[in-house]
Amino acid sequence: MTTIFQFQEWLTNHSERAETALDSLLDSAQTTPKRLHEAMRYAAQGGGKRIRPLLVYAAGSLGDAKAQALDAAAVAIECIHAYSLVHDDLPCMDDDDLRRGRPTVHKAFDEATALLVGDALQTRAFEILANAQCEVDVRLLMISSLAAASGSRGMAGGQAIDLESVGKTLDLAGLKQMHAMKTGALLSCAVELGGIAAHLNPTQMAQLQKYSTALGLAFQIVDDVLDATADSQTLGKTAGKDAAANKPTYVTLMGLDYAQQQAKELQEAAIASLTDFGSKADALKDLALLVVNRAK
Amino acid sequence: MTTIFQFQEWLTNHSERAETALDSLLDSAQTTPKRLHEAMRYAAQGGGKRIRPLLVYAAGSLGDAKAQALDAAAVAIECIHAYSLVHDDLPCMDDDDLRRGRPTVHKAFDEATALLVGDALQTRAFEILANAQCEVDVRLLMISSLAAASGSRGMAGGQAIDLESVGKTLDLAGLKQMHAMKTGALLSCAVELGGIAAHLNPTQMAQLQKYSTALGLAFQIVDDVLDATADSQTLGKTAGKDAAANKPTYVTLMGLDYAQQQAKELQEAAIASLTDFGSKADALKDLALLVVNRAK
């Protein structure tokens, strides 16, 4: 792995690159209808850790990816992530007022606008990939991957299972399946998009898949740990929500200590699956450390 | 134009073809999560005139389109249309209980499920196009066209303008712009997808564009005429809604007689723009007659 200093530099550079790409690939707030485009930017540009774009860039560095393919993929997956947050926060779903330390979109604008913001951010994600300046087959593979990860057999399906689980005694296997769809699929997709853009071979893609499956599970366990232990101000969103909603979490099912231990082991497994890539995979390895050791 | 008998046969055949394609390209109601997939089918398969799929097939017959490209396009555009109806009907938008003579999705299921149904139908539309069994460049052009027509500069943007127009004195130009985005863009896109699949040249695509712009405007004028004159049972949705919401319509701005005359003139203009295609365009011409003379 790189030294901490080198990774911090990589992180700063690629976070900035993601912000620049977002700014350039989203419609300007002056585009008609202005209020909708302003709200789309509010939703997509309101901070956040940009984990998914960073995973795209890190996986893309494993091969000969075109810069524009990676930028398009980074923005597209962040648009999907942002749309899912906007819709999750709506009153008919989680009914949240706070996101990334700011009012949620339906609070800052209104519910109908928030609905359209989510809808239009999803559309924009696929439009950006379709129009990316790279090979046609790379674009199609990326669109297909993103759709599979975010649709009814991926993220949206995980949300539906989550809705049905409130007040039920979901067991660990059920919880894992739900999270694998709800958050894991999109995290894995970020890594996959980078791998597609980098023209990796099937063996390499399978290694990446192992990495991202472990990472996705670790990510969610840490999310549950933070939800149970951190305060709302640190998180930038309402803490202790899952417990209040009587939702099963890794912490309630495993206990806090075991959950933390599991996250650590998954992080190690994720890193181990990248051995064949050597130092080219340093950014991916460091991202696994970052995900597990984050404070929010 | 074809005789009435021939067109009726074409209509029956291609309506059935659209239903068969929808049935085969939507996930089965047994796919996990079952309730979500059941609700997606409820939303997309609940009848409707299938105008957009019919336009895809009719435009596709102008050239050498692959059958699978047209089926994918027909289903994809109907998924987008269905998603927009499900979200439009939500309490934070039009708050409608009735659609195509049945309870709306959030009434038959629940609000959160309806939100996810719309989200996932949109995703599925792009996934179907990405995986269609036809040339990669045709697939990419279709995805790009569908995204442009349905996103924030198309259908979703038109919805946002519609939201802002309630209680305002939108003039005729403003009303036309709103409808061109809200409904016209997707109708035009249906024709365009058929043309892309059929490998038409730019001159031919421009002729199709003229046809679909006139058709889209005629479609909306007839919608407003029917909203003002027909009853809810005939329409299969709540009639007189626009007047009740104090929304401007072509009928309130033009008067009923002039609106009906305009629809007729637009229908004639649409048909005239297809002259160069000869009898190959019979289905498109007959669809223009159908749109203007429909009773619901």
Coordinates of C-alpha atoms in Angstrom, one line a residue:
Chain A
M1 CA 0.0 0.0 0.0
T2 CA 1.0 3.6 -0.5
T3 CA 2.1 5.8 2.3
I4 CA -0.6 7.8 4.0
F5 CA 0.7 10.9 2.4
Q6 CA 0.5 9.6 -1.1
F7 CA -3.1 8.3 -0.6
Q8 CA -4.2 11.6 0.9
E9 CA -2.9 13.3 -2.3
W10 CA -4.7 10.7 -4.5
L11 CA -7.8 11.2 -2.5
T12 CA -7.7 15.0 -2.7
N13 CA -7.0 14.9 -6.5
H14 CA -9.7 12.4 -7.3
S15 CA -12.3 14.0 -5.0
E16 CA -11.7 17.3 -6.9
R17 CA -11.8 15.5 -10.2
A18 CA -15.2 14.0 -9.3
E19 CA -16.6 17.4 -8.3
T20 CA -15.3 19.0 -11.5
A21 CA -16.8 16.2 -13.6
L22 CA -20.1 16.6 -11.8
D23 CA -20.1 20.3 -12.3
S24 CA -19.4 19.9 -16.0
L25 CA -21.8 17.0 -16.7
L26 CA -24.9 18.2 -14.8
D27 CA -27.1 20.8 -16.6
S28 CA -26.5 24.3 -15.4
A29 CA -28.9 25.9 -13.0
Q30 CA -29.7 28.4 -15.7
T31 CA -31.2 25.6 -18.0
T32 CA -35.0 25.7 -18.3
P33 CA -36.7 24.6 -16.0
K34 CA -34.3 26.5 -13.7
R35 CA -35.8 25.4 -10.4
L36 CA -35.6 21.7 -11.3
H37 CA -32.0 22.0 -12.5
E38 CA -31.1 24.0 -9.4
A39 CA -32.6 21.3 -7.2
M40 CA -30.7 18.6 -9.1
R41 CA -27.5 20.3 -8.5
Y42 CA -28.4 20.8 -4.8
A43 CA -29.0 17.1 -4.5
A44 CA -25.9 15.9 -6.4
Q45 CA -23.4 18.6 -5.3
G46 CA -24.2 18.8 -1.6
G47 CA -21.0 17.1 -0.4
G48 CA -20.9 13.5 0.5
K49 CA -17.9 11.2 0.6
R50 CA -18.0 10.4 -3.2
I51 CA -17.0 6.8 -2.4
R52 CA -18.5 5.6 -5.6
P53 CA -16.7 8.0 -7.9
L54 CA -13.5 7.3 -6.0
L55 CA -14.0 3.5 -6.6
V56 CA -14.5 4.1 -10.3
Y57 CA -11.3 6.1 -10.6
A58 CA -9.3 3.6 -8.4
A59 CA -10.6 0.5 -10.4
G60 CA -10.0 2.4 -13.7
S61 CA -6.3 2.8 -12.9
L62 CA -5.9 -1.0 -13.1
G63 CA -5.9 -0.8 -16.9
D64 CA -5.9 1.6 -19.9
A65 CA -9.2 3.4 -19.2
K66 CA -9.9 6.6 -21.1
A67 CA -10.2 9.6 -18.8
Q68 CA -13.6 10.6 -20.2
A69 CA -15.0 7.1 -19.7
L70 CA -14.1 7.3 -16.0
D71 CA -15.4 10.8 -15.6
A72 CA -18.7 9.8 -17.2
A73 CA -18.9 6.6 -15.0
A74 CA -18.1 8.5 -11.8
V75 CA -20.8 11.1 -12.4
A76 CA -23.4 8.6 -13.6
I77 CA -23.0 6.4 -10.5
E78 CA -23.1 9.5 -8.2
C79 CA -26.3 10.7 -10.0
I80 CA -27.9 7.3 -9.3
H81 CA -26.7 7.4 -5.6
A82 CA -28.0 11.0 -5.2
Y83 CA -31.4 10.1 -6.8
S84 CA -31.8 7.2 -4.4
L85 CA -31.0 9.5 -1.4
V86 CA -33.5 12.1 -2.5
H87 CA -36.3 9.5 -2.9
D88 CA -35.3 7.7 0.3
D89 CA -35.7 10.9 2.2
L90 CA -39.3 11.6 1.0
P91 CA -42.1 11.4 3.6
C92 CA -43.5 8.2 2.1
M93 CA -40.1 6.5 2.7
D94 CA -37.7 7.5 5.5
D95 CA -39.2 11.0 6.0
D96 CA -35.9 12.6 6.7
D97 CA -35.3 16.3 7.2
L98 CA -31.5 16.2 7.3
R99 CA -28.9 14.9 4.8
R100 CA -25.2 15.7 4.6
G101 CA -25.9 18.3 7.3
R102 CA -28.4 20.3 5.1
P103 CA -32.2 20.2 4.6
T104 CA -33.2 17.3 2.4
V105 CA -34.4 18.2 -1.1
H106 CA -38.1 18.0 -0.3
K107 CA -37.5 20.3 2.7
A108 CA -35.3 22.8 0.8
F109 CA -37.7 22.7 -2.3
D110 CA -40.9 20.7 -2.1
E111 CA -42.0 17.1 -2.4
A112 CA -43.1 17.2 -6.0
T113 CA -39.8 18.8 -7.0
A114 CA -37.8 16.2 -5.0
L115 CA -39.7 13.4 -6.8
L116 CA -38.8 14.9 -10.2
V117 CA -35.2 15.6 -9.1
G118 CA -34.7 11.9 -8.3
D119 CA -36.4 10.9 -11.6
A120 CA -34.3 13.2 -13.7
L121 CA -31.0 12.4 -12.0
Q122 CA -31.6 8.8 -12.8
T123 CA -32.2 9.7 -16.5
R124 CA -29.2 11.9 -16.6
A125 CA -27.0 9.0 -15.4
F126 CA -27.9 6.9 -18.4
E127 CA -27.7 9.8 -20.7
I128 CA -24.2 10.7 -19.6
L129 CA -23.0 7.1 -20.1
A130 CA -24.7 6.9 -23.5
N131 CA -22.9 10.1 -24.7
A132 CA -19.5 9.4 -23.1
Q133 CA -16.5 10.0 -25.3
C134 CA -15.3 6.4 -25.4
E135 CA -15.8 3.1 -27.2
V136 CA -19.4 2.1 -28.0
D137 CA -19.1 -1.3 -26.4
V138 CA -17.6 0.2 -23.2
R139 CA -20.6 2.6 -23.0
L140 CA -23.1 -0.2 -23.5
L141 CA -21.5 -2.5 -20.9
M142 CA -21.4 0.4 -18.4
I143 CA -25.1 1.2 -19.0
S144 CA -26.0 -2.5 -18.6
S145 CA -24.0 -2.8 -15.4
L146 CA -25.5 0.4 -13.9
A147 CA -29.0 -0.6 -14.8
A148 CA -28.7 -4.1 -13.3
A149 CA -27.2 -2.7 -10.1
S150 CA -29.7 0.0 -9.6
G151 CA -33.0 -1.5 -10.7
S152 CA -35.5 -3.9 -9.2
R153 CA -33.0 -6.7 -8.9
G154 CA -30.5 -4.3 -7.3
M155 CA -30.8 -1.1 -5.4
A156 CA -34.5 -0.4 -5.8
G157 CA -35.3 -4.1 -5.1
G158 CA -33.2 -3.8 -1.9
Q159 CA -35.2 -0.8 -0.9
A160 CA -38.5 -2.8 -1.4
I161 CA -37.2 -5.6 0.8
D162 CA -36.1 -3.0 3.4
L163 CA -39.7 -1.6 3.4
E164 CA -41.1 -5.0 4.0
S165 CA -38.6 -5.7 6.8
V166 CA -39.8 -3.0 9.3
G167 CA -41.0 -4.6 12.5
K168 CA -40.2 -8.1 11.1
T169 CA -37.5 -10.4 12.6
L170 CA -35.2 -10.4 9.5
D171 CA -32.4 -12.9 10.2
L172 CA -28.7 -12.4 9.3
A173 CA -29.0 -14.0 5.9
G174 CA -32.1 -11.9 5.0
L175 CA -30.3 -8.7 6.2
K176 CA -27.3 -9.6 4.1
Q177 CA -29.4 -10.2 1.0
M178 CA -31.3 -6.9 1.5
H179 CA -28.0 -4.9 1.9
A180 CA -26.3 -6.7 -0.9
M181 CA -29.0 -5.3 -3.2
K182 CA -29.7 -2.0 -1.5
T183 CA -26.1 -0.7 -1.1
G184 CA -23.8 -3.5 -2.1
A185 CA -24.9 -3.7 -5.7
L186 CA -24.1 0.0 -6.5
L187 CA -20.7 -0.1 -4.7
S188 CA -19.8 -3.2 -6.7
C189 CA -21.0 -1.5 -9.8
A190 CA -18.7 1.5 -9.2
V191 CA -15.7 -0.9 -9.2
E192 CA -17.1 -2.8 -12.2
L193 CA -17.5 0.4 -14.2
G194 CA -13.9 1.2 -13.6
G195 CA -12.9 -2.3 -14.6
I196 CA -15.0 -2.1 -17.8
A197 CA -13.5 1.2 -18.8
A198 CA -10.0 -0.2 -18.1
H199 CA -10.7 -3.2 -20.4
L200 CA -9.9 -5.7 -17.7
N201 CA -10.1 -9.4 -18.6
P202 CA -12.7 -11.8 -17.0
T203 CA -10.2 -13.1 -14.4
Q204 CA -9.4 -9.6 -13.3
M205 CA -13.1 -8.7 -13.2
A206 CA -13.7 -11.7 -11.0
Q207 CA -11.0 -10.5 -8.6
L208 CA -12.5 -7.1 -8.5
Q209 CA -15.9 -8.6 -7.8
K210 CA -14.5 -10.4 -4.7
Y211 CA -13.1 -7.2 -3.5
S212 CA -16.3 -5.2 -4.0
T213 CA -18.5 -7.8 -2.4
A214 CA -16.4 -7.8 0.7
L215 CA -16.2 -4.0 0.7
G216 CA -19.9 -3.6 0.2
L217 CA -20.7 -5.8 3.2
A218 CA -18.1 -4.0 5.3
F219 CA -19.5 -0.7 4.3
Q220 CA -22.9 -1.5 5.5
I221 CA -21.7 -3.0 8.8
V222 CA -19.8 0.2 9.5
D223 CA -22.9 2.2 8.6
D224 CA -24.9 0.3 11.2
V225 CA -22.1 0.6 13.8
L226 CA -22.0 4.4 13.2
D227 CA -25.8 4.7 13.3
A228 CA -25.6 3.0 16.7
T229 CA -22.6 4.9 18.1
A230 CA -22.2 8.3 16.5
D231 CA -24.4 11.5 16.9
S232 CA -26.4 13.2 14.2
Q233 CA -24.1 16.2 13.9
T234 CA -21.1 14.0 13.1
L235 CA -23.0 11.9 10.7
G236 CA -24.7 14.8 9.0
K237 CA -28.0 12.8 9.1
T238 CA -30.3 11.5 11.7
A239 CA -28.5 9.0 13.9
G240 CA -30.1 6.1 15.8
K241 CA -32.9 6.0 13.1
D242 CA -32.8 2.2 12.5
A243 CA -33.2 1.4 16.2
A244 CA -36.0 3.9 16.5
A245 CA -37.8 2.3 13.5
N246 CA -37.2 -1.2 15.0
K247 CA -35.3 -2.2 11.9
P248 CA -32.9 -5.1 12.2
T249 CA -29.2 -4.1 11.8
Y250 CA -25.9 -5.8 11.9
V251 CA -25.4 -4.4 15.4
T252 CA -28.7 -5.6 16.7
L253 CA -28.1 -9.1 15.1
M254 CA -24.4 -9.5 15.8
G255 CA -23.7 -7.2 18.7
L256 CA -21.4 -4.2 18.4
D257 CA -18.0 -6.0 19.1
Y258 CA -18.6 -8.8 16.6
A259 CA -19.9 -6.3 14.0
Q260 CA -16.7 -4.3 14.3
Q261 CA -14.6 -7.4 14.1
Q262 CA -16.5 -8.6 11.0
A263 CA -15.9 -5.3 9.3
K264 CA -12.2 -5.6 9.9
E265 CA -12.0 -9.1 8.5
L266 CA -14.0 -8.2 5.4
Q267 CA -11.6 -5.3 4.8
E268 CA -8.7 -7.7 5.0
A269 CA -10.4 -10.1 2.6
A270 CA -11.1 -7.3 0.2
I271 CA -7.5 -6.2 0.1
A272 CA -6.3 -9.8 -0.2
S273 CA -8.3 -10.4 -3.4
L274 CA -6.3 -7.6 -5.1
T275 CA -2.9 -9.3 -4.7
D276 CA -2.4 -10.1 -8.4
F277 CA -2.7 -6.4 -9.3
G278 CA 0.3 -5.4 -7.2
S279 CA 0.9 -1.8 -6.5
K280 CA -1.6 -0.7 -9.2
A281 CA -4.3 -1.6 -6.8
D282 CA -3.0 0.7 -4.0
A283 CA -5.8 3.2 -4.3
L284 CA -8.5 0.4 -4.1
K285 CA -6.7 -1.1 -1.0
D286 CA -6.5 2.3 0.7
L287 CA -10.2 3.0 -0.1
A288 CA -11.1 -0.3 1.7
L289 CA -9.2 1.0 4.8
L290 CA -11.0 4.3 4.5
V291 CA -14.4 2.8 4.3
V292 CA -14.0 0.7 7.4
N293 CA -12.2 3.3 9.5
R294 CA -14.4 6.3 8.6
A295 CA -16.1 8.3 11.3
K296 CA -19.2 9.2 9.3
Chain B
M1 CA -53.7 5.3 -46.6
T2 CA -54.8 1.7 -46.0
T3 CA -58.4 0.8 -45.9
I4 CA -60.0 0.8 -42.5
F5 CA -60.0 -2.9 -42.4
Q6 CA -56.3 -3.2 -43.0
F7 CA -55.4 -0.7 -40.4
Q8 CA -57.6 -2.4 -37.8
E9 CA -55.7 -5.6 -38.5
W10 CA -52.4 -3.8 -38.2
L11 CA -53.5 -2.3 -35.0
T12 CA -54.7 -5.5 -33.5
N13 CA -51.5 -7.3 -34.5
H14 CA -49.2 -4.7 -33.2
S15 CA -51.1 -4.1 -30.0
E16 CA -50.8 -7.8 -29.3
R17 CA -47.1 -7.7 -30.2
A18 CA -46.5 -4.8 -27.7
E19 CA -48.3 -6.8 -25.0
T20 CA -46.3 -9.9 -25.7
A21 CA -43.0 -8.0 -25.7
L22 CA -43.9 -6.3 -22.4
D23 CA -44.8 -9.6 -20.9
S24 CA -41.5 -11.1 -22.0
L25 CA -39.2 -8.2 -21.2
L26 CA -40.6 -7.3 -17.7
D27 CA -39.3 -9.4 -14.8
S28 CA -41.8 -12.1 -13.7
A29 CA -43.9 -11.4 -10.7
Q30 CA -42.1 -14.4 -9.1
T31 CA -38.8 -12.5 -9.1
T32 CA -37.5 -11.3 -5.7
P33 CA -38.8 -8.9 -4.4
K34 CA -42.1 -10.3 -5.6
R35 CA -44.3 -7.4 -4.4
L36 CA -42.3 -4.9 -6.3
H37 CA -42.2 -6.9 -9.5
E38 CA -45.9 -7.6 -9.2
A39 CA -46.6 -3.8 -8.8
M40 CA -44.3 -3.1 -11.8
R41 CA -46.4 -5.4 -13.9
Y42 CA -49.6 -3.9 -12.5
A43 CA -48.4 -0.4 -13.6
A44 CA -47.1 -1.4 -17.1
Q45 CA -49.6 -4.0 -18.1
G46 CA -52.8 -2.3 -17.0
G47 CA -54.1 -1.6 -20.4
G48 CA -53.7 1.8 -22.0
K49 CA -53.7 2.7 -25.6
R50 CA -50.1 1.7 -26.3
I51 CA -49.8 4.7 -28.6
R52 CA -46.0 4.9 -28.1
P53 CA -45.2 1.3 -28.9
L54 CA -47.5 1.5 -31.9
L55 CA -45.6 4.6 -33.1
V56 CA -42.3 2.7 -32.7
Y57 CA -43.6 -0.2 -34.8
A58 CA -45.1 2.1 -37.4
A59 CA -41.9 4.2 -37.8
G60 CA -39.8 1.0 -37.7
S61 CA -41.6 -0.3 -40.8
L62 CA -40.2 2.6 -42.9
G63 CA -36.8 0.8 -43.2
D64 CA -35.0 -2.4 -42.3
A65 CA -35.4 -2.5 -38.6
K66 CA -34.6 -5.7 -36.7
A67 CA -37.7 -7.0 -34.9
Q68 CA -35.9 -7.3 -31.6
A69 CA -34.8 -3.7 -31.8
L70 CA -38.4 -2.5 -32.2
D71 CA -39.7 -4.8 -29.5
A72 CA -37.0 -3.5 -27.1
A73 CA -37.8 0.1 -28.0
A74 CA -41.6 -0.4 -27.7
V75 CA -41.2 -1.9 -24.2
A76 CA -38.6 0.7 -23.1
I77 CA -40.7 3.7 -24.1
E78 CA -43.8 2.2 -22.5
C79 CA -41.9 1.6 -19.3
I80 CA -40.9 5.2 -19.2
H81 CA -44.5 6.3 -19.9
A82 CA -45.8 3.9 -17.2
Y83 CA -43.3 5.2 -14.7
S84 CA -44.3 8.8 -15.4
L85 CA -48.0 7.9 -14.8
V86 CA -47.2 6.1 -11.5
H87 CA -45.2 9.1 -10.2
D88 CA -47.7 11.7 -11.5
D89 CA -50.5 10.0 -9.7
L90 CA -48.8 10.2 -6.3
P91 CA -50.3 12.4 -3.6
C92 CA -47.5 14.9 -3.8
M93 CA -48.2 15.4 -7.6
D94 CA -51.7 15.0 -9.0
D95 CA -53.0 12.8 -6.2
D96 CA -55.1 10.6 -8.4
D97 CA -57.0 7.4 -7.3
L98 CA -58.0 6.2 -10.7
R99 CA -55.9 5.3 -13.8
R100 CA -57.1 3.3 -16.8
G101 CA -60.2 2.5 -14.8
R102 CA -58.3 0.8 -12.0
P103 CA -56.9 2.0 -8.7
T104 CA -53.6 3.8 -9.2
V105 CA -50.4 2.0 -8.0
H106 CA -50.2 3.8 -4.7
K107 CA -53.8 3.0 -4.0
A108 CA -53.5 -0.7 -5.0
F109 CA -50.2 -1.1 -3.2
D110 CA -48.8 1.8 -1.2
E111 CA -47.0 5.1 -1.7
A112 CA -43.5 3.9 -1.0
T113 CA -44.0 0.9 -3.4
A114 CA -45.4 3.2 -6.1
L115 CA -42.3 5.4 -5.8
L116 CA -40.0 2.4 -6.2
V117 CA -42.1 1.0 -9.1
G118 CA -41.6 4.2 -11.0
D119 CA -37.9 4.3 -10.3
A120 CA -37.4 0.7 -11.3
L121 CA -39.5 0.9 -14.4
Q122 CA -37.3 3.8 -15.6
T123 CA -34.2 1.7 -14.9
R124 CA -35.6 -1.3 -16.7
A125 CA -36.3 0.9 -19.8
F126 CA -32.6 1.7 -20.2
E127 CA -31.6 -1.9 -19.3
I128 CA -33.8 -3.3 -22.0
L129 CA -32.3 -1.0 -24.6
A130 CA -28.8 -1.7 -23.5
N131 CA -29.3 -5.5 -23.8
A132 CA -31.4 -5.4 -27.1
Q133 CA -30.4 -8.0 -29.7
C134 CA -29.3 -5.4 -32.4
E135 CA -26.4 -3.3 -33.5
V136 CA -24.4 -1.5 -30.7
D137 CA -24.7 1.9 -32.3
V138 CA -28.5 1.5 -32.7
R139 CA -28.8 0.6 -29.0
L140 CA -26.7 3.7 -28.0
L141 CA -28.6 6.1 -30.2
M142 CA -31.9 4.8 -28.8
I143 CA -30.7 5.2 -25.2
S144 CA -29.5 8.7 -25.9
S145 CA -32.8 9.6 -27.6
L146 CA -34.9 8.1 -24.8
A147 CA -32.9 9.8 -22.1
A148 CA -33.0 13.2 -23.8
A149 CA -36.8 12.9 -24.2
S150 CA -37.6 11.8 -20.7
G151 CA -35.2 13.7 -18.5
S152 CA -35.0 17.2 -17.2
R153 CA -34.9 18.8 -20.6
G154 CA -37.9 16.6 -21.7
M155 CA -40.7 14.9 -19.9
A156 CA -39.5 15.5 -16.3
G157 CA -38.8 19.1 -17.1
G158 CA -42.2 19.5 -18.6
Q159 CA -43.7 18.2 -15.4
A160 CA -41.7 20.7 -13.4
I161 CA -43.0 23.5 -15.6
D162 CA -46.5 22.1 -15.2
L163 CA -46.1 22.2 -11.4
E164 CA -45.1 25.9 -11.5
S165 CA -48.0 26.8 -13.8
V166 CA -50.8 26.0 -11.4
G167 CA -52.8 29.1 -10.7
K168 CA -50.6 31.1 -13.1
T169 CA -51.8 32.7 -16.3
L170 CA -49.6 30.6 -18.7
D171 CA -50.1 31.9 -22.2
L172 CA -50.4 29.8 -25.3
A173 CA -46.7 29.8 -26.1
G174 CA -45.9 28.8 -22.5
L175 CA -48.5 26.1 -22.6
K176 CA -47.1 24.7 -25.9
Q177 CA -43.6 24.7 -24.5
M178 CA -44.7 22.9 -21.4
H179 CA -46.6 20.2 -23.4
A180 CA -43.9 19.9 -26.0
M181 CA -41.6 18.8 -23.1
K182 CA -44.2 16.9 -20.9
T183 CA -45.9 14.7 -23.5
G184 CA -44.6 15.8 -26.9
A185 CA -41.0 14.8 -26.3
L186 CA -41.8 11.2 -25.5
L187 CA -44.2 10.8 -28.4
S188 CA -41.6 12.2 -30.8
C189 CA -39.1 9.9 -29.2
A190 CA -41.3 6.8 -30.0
V191 CA -41.2 7.8 -33.7
E192 CA -37.5 8.5 -33.5
L193 CA -36.7 5.2 -31.9
G194 CA -38.5 3.4 -34.8
G195 CA -36.5 5.6 -37.3
I196 CA -33.2 4.8 -35.6
A197 CA -33.9 1.1 -35.6
A198 CA -34.9 1.3 -39.2
H199 CA -31.6 3.0 -40.1
L200 CA -33.3 6.0 -41.7
N201 CA -31.1 8.8 -43.2
P202 CA -31.1 12.4 -41.7
T203 CA -33.6 13.7 -44.3
Q204 CA -36.0 11.0 -43.5
M205 CA -35.5 11.5 -39.7
A206 CA -36.3 15.2 -40.2
Q207 CA -39.5 14.3 -42.0
L208 CA -40.4 12.0 -39.1
Q209 CA -39.6 14.8 -36.7
K210 CA -42.1 17.1 -38.4
Y211 CA -44.7 14.4 -38.3
S212 CA -44.2 13.7 -34.6
T213 CA -44.1 17.4 -33.5
A214 CA -47.5 18.0 -35.1
L215 CA -48.8 14.7 -33.7
G216 CA -47.6 15.5 -30.2
L217 CA -49.3 18.9 -30.2
A218 CA -52.5 17.4 -31.7
F219 CA -52.4 14.7 -29.0
Q220 CA -52.4 17.1 -26.2
I221 CA -55.0 19.4 -27.6
V222 CA -57.3 16.3 -28.0
D223 CA -56.4 15.4 -24.4
D224 CA -57.6 18.8 -23.2
V225 CA -60.7 18.6 -25.3
L226 CA -61.6 15.2 -23.8
D227 CA -60.8 16.4 -20.3
A228 CA -63.3 19.2 -20.8
T229 CA -66.0 17.1 -22.6
A230 CA -65.9 13.4 -21.6
D231 CA -66.8 11.8 -18.4
S232 CA -64.5 9.9 -16.0
Q233 CA -65.9 6.5 -16.9
T234 CA -65.2 6.9 -20.6
L235 CA -61.7 8.3 -19.9
G236 CA -60.8 5.7 -17.2
K237 CA -59.3 8.6 -15.2
T238 CA -60.7 11.6 -13.4
A239 CA -62.2 14.1 -15.9
G240 CA -62.4 17.8 -15.5
K241 CA -59.3 17.8 -13.4
D242 CA -57.5 20.6 -15.1
A243 CA -60.4 23.0 -14.9
A244 CA -60.8 22.1 -11.2
A245 CA -57.1 22.7 -10.5
N246 CA -57.4 26.1 -12.4
K247 CA -54.7 24.8 -14.8
P248 CA -54.5 26.5 -18.3
T249 CA -55.5 24.2 -21.1
Y250 CA -55.8 24.5 -24.9
V251 CA -59.6 24.6 -24.4
T252 CA -59.5 27.4 -21.9
L253 CA -57.0 29.4 -24.0
M254 CA -58.4 28.7 -27.5
G255 CA -62.0 27.8 -26.9
L256 CA -63.4 24.4 -27.7
D257 CA -64.2 24.9 -31.4
Y258 CA -60.9 26.4 -32.3
A259 CA -59.0 23.7 -30.3
Q260 CA -60.8 21.0 -32.2
Q261 CA -60.1 22.8 -35.5
Q262 CA -56.4 23.1 -34.6
A263 CA -56.2 19.4 -33.8
K264 CA -57.6 18.6 -37.2
E265 CA -55.1 20.9 -39.0
L266 CA -52.2 19.4 -37.1
Q267 CA -53.3 15.9 -38.0
E268 CA -53.3 17.0 -41.7
A269 CA -49.9 18.6 -41.4
A270 CA -48.5 15.4 -39.7
I271 CA -49.8 13.2 -42.6
A272 CA -48.5 15.7 -45.2
S273 CA -45.0 15.5 -43.9
L274 CA -44.9 11.7 -44.7
T275 CA -45.5 12.1 -48.4
D276 CA -42.1 10.9 -49.5
F277 CA -42.5 7.6 -47.7
G278 CA -45.5 6.6 -49.9
S279 CA -47.6 3.7 -48.7
K280 CA -44.9 2.5 -46.3
A281 CA -46.1 5.3 -44.0
D282 CA -49.7 4.2 -44.0
A283 CA -49.6 2.9 -40.4
L284 CA -48.1 6.2 -39.2
K285 CA -50.8 8.2 -41.1
D286 CA -53.6 6.1 -39.7
L287 CA -52.2 6.5 -36.2
A288 CA -52.4 10.3 -36.6
L289 CA -56.1 9.9 -37.5
L290 CA -56.6 7.6 -34.5
V291 CA -54.9 10.0 -32.1
V292 CA -57.1 12.9 -33.2
N293 CA -60.4 11.0 -33.4
R294 CA -60.0 9.0 -30.2
A295 CA -62.8 9.1 -27.6
K296 CA -60.5 8.6 -24.6

